[in-house]
PDB file of C-alpha atoms in Angstrom:
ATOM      1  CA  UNK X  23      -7.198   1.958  -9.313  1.00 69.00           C
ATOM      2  CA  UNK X  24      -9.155  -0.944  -9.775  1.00 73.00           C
ATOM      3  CA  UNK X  25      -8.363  -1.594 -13.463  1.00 79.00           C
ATOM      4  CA  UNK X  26      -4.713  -1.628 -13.019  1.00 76.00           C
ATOM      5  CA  UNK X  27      -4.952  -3.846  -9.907  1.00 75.00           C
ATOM      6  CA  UNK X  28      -6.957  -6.349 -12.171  1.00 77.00           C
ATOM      7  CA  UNK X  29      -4.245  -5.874 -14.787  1.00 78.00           C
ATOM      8  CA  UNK X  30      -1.429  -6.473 -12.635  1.00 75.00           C
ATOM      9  CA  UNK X  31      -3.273  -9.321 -10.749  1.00 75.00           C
ATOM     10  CA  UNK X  32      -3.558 -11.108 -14.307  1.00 78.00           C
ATOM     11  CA  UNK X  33      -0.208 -10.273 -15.185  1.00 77.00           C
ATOM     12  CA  UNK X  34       1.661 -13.762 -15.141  1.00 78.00           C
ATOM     13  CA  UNK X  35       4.533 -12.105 -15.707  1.00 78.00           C
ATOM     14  CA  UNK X  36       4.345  -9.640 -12.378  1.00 71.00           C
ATOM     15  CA  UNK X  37       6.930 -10.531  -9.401  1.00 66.00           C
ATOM     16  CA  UNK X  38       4.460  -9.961  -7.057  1.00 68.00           C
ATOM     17  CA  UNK X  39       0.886 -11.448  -6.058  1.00 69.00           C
ATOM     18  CA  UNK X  40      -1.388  -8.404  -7.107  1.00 68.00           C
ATOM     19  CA  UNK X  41      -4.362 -10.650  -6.807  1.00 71.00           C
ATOM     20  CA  UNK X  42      -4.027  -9.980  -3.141  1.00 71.00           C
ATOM     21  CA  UNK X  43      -4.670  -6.092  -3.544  1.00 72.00           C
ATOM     22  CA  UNK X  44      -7.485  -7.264  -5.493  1.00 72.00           C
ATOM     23  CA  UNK X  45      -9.231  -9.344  -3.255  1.00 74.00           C
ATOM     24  CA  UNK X  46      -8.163  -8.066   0.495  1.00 72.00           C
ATOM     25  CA  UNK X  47      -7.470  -4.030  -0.426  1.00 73.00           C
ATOM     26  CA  UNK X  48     -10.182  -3.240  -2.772  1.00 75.00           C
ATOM     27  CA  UNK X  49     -13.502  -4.681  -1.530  1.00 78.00           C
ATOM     28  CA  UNK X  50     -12.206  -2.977   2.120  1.00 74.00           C
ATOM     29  CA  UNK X  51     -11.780   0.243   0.641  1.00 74.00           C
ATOM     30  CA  UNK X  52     -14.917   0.351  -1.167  1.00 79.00           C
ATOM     31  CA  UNK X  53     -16.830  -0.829   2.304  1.00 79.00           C
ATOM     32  CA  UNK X  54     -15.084   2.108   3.953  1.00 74.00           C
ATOM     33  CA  UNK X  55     -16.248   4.930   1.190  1.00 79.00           C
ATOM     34  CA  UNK X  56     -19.689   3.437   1.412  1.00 85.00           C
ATOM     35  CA  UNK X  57     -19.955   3.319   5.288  1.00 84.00           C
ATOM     36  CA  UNK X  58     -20.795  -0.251   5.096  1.00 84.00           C
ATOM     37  CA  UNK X  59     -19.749  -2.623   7.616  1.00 81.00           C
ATOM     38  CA  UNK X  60     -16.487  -4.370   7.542  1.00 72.00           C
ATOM     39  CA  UNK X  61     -16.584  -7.863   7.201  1.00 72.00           C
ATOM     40  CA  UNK X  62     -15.391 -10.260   9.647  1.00 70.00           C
ATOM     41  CA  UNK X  63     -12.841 -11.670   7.205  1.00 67.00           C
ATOM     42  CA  UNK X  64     -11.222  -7.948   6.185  1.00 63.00           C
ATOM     43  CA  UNK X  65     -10.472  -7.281  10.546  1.00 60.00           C
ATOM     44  CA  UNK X  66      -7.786  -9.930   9.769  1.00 57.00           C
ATOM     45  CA  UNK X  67      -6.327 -10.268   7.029  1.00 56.00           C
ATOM     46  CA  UNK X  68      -3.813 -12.972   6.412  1.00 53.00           C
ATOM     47  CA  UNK X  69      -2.125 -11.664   3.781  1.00 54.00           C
ATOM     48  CA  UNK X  70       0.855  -9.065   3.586  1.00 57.00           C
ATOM     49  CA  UNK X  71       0.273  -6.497   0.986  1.00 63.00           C
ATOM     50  CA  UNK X  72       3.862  -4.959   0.568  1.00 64.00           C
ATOM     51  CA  UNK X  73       3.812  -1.049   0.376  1.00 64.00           C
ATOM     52  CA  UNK X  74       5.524  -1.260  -3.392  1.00 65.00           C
ATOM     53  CA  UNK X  75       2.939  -3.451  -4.645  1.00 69.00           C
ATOM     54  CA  UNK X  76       0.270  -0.684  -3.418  1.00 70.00           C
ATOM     55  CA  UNK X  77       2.571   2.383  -4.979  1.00 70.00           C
ATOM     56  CA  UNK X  78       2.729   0.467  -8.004  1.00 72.00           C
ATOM     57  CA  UNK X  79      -0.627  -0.014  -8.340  1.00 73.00           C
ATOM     58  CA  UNK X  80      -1.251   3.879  -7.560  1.00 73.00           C
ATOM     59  CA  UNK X  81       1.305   4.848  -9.747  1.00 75.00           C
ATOM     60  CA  UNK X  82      -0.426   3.001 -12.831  1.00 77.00           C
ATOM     61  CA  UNK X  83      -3.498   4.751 -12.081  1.00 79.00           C
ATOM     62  CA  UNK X  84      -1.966   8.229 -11.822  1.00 79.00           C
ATOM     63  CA  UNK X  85      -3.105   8.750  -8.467  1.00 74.00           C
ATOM     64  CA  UNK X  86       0.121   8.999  -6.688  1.00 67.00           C
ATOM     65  CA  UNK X  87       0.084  12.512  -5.376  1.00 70.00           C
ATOM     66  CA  UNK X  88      -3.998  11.663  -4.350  1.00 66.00           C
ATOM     67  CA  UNK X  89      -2.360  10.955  -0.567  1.00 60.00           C
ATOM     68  CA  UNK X  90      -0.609  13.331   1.997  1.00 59.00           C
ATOM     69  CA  UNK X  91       2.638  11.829   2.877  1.00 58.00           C
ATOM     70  CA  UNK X  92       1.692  11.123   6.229  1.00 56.00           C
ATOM     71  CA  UNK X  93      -1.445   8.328   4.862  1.00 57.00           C
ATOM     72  CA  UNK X  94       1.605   6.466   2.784  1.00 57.00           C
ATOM     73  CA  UNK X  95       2.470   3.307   3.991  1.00 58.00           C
ATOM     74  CA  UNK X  96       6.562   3.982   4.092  1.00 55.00           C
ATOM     75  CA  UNK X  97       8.397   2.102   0.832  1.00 55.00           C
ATOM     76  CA  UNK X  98      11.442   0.102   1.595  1.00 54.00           C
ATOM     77  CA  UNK X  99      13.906   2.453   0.272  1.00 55.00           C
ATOM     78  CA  UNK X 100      12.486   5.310   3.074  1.00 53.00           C
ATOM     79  CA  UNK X 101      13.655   3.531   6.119  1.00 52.00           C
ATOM     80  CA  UNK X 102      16.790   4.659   4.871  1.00 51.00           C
ATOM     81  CA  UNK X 103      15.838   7.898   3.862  1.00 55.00           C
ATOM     82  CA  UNK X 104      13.248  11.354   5.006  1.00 59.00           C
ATOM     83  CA  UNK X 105       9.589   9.183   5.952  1.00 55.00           C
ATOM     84  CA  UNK X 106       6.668  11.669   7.345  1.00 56.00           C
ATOM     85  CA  UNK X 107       5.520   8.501   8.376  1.00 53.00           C
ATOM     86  CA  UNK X 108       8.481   7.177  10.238  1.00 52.00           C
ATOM     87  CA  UNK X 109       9.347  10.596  12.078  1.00 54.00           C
ATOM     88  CA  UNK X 110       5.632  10.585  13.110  1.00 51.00           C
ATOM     89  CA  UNK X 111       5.936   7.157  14.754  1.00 50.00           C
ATOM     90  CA  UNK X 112       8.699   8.106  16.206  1.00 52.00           C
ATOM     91  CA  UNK X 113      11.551   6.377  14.434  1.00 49.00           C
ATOM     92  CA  UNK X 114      15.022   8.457  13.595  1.00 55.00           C
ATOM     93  CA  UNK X 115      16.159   9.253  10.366  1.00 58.00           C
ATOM     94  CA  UNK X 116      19.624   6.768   9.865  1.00 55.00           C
ATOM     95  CA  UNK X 117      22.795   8.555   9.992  1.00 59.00           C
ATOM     96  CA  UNK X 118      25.021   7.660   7.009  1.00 64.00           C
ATOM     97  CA  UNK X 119      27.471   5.696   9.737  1.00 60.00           C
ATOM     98  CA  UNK X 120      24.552   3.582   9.910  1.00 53.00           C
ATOM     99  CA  UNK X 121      23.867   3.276   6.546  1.00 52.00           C
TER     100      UNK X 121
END
């Protein structure tokens, strides 16, 4: 997962900032596996990592499926459609009126 969130953080041409899965995302999850304390600086993190930009990364590592659905940040395209997540929270599934 690493590699390919280097790759796409170097990736001038990417059309999103992958260098902030790199340096917020990564060095937290690492701290996490190891038990280690969380740094002051990862309890608020400034940045927005966007829930594509995490699948994509995921994706490009082949470790899609490594995540019940309910531990998946939702993806744009489920607010409109079935989300574990959502219905979990709470939310309702749009009708297509809505839509």
């Amino acid at each position: 997962m690493l590699e390919e969130a280097v790759k796409l953080a170097s990736d001038s041409q990417a059309y999103y900032d992958y260098l902030c899965v790199v340096k917020y995302a990564i060095p937290r999850l690492i701290c996490e596996k190891l038990g280690l304390p969380m740094p002051l600086k990862y309890h608020r993190n400034p940045w927005h990592i966007c829930s594509e930009a995490g699948y994509e990364i995921f994706y490009r590592a082949r470790l899609v499926d490594i995540l019940p659905p309910y531990c998946v940040p939702p993806l744009p395209g489920d607010f409109v459609t079935d989300s574990p997540l959502l219905e979990e929270a709470g939310r309702i599934i749009l009708s297509e009126e809505v839509v």
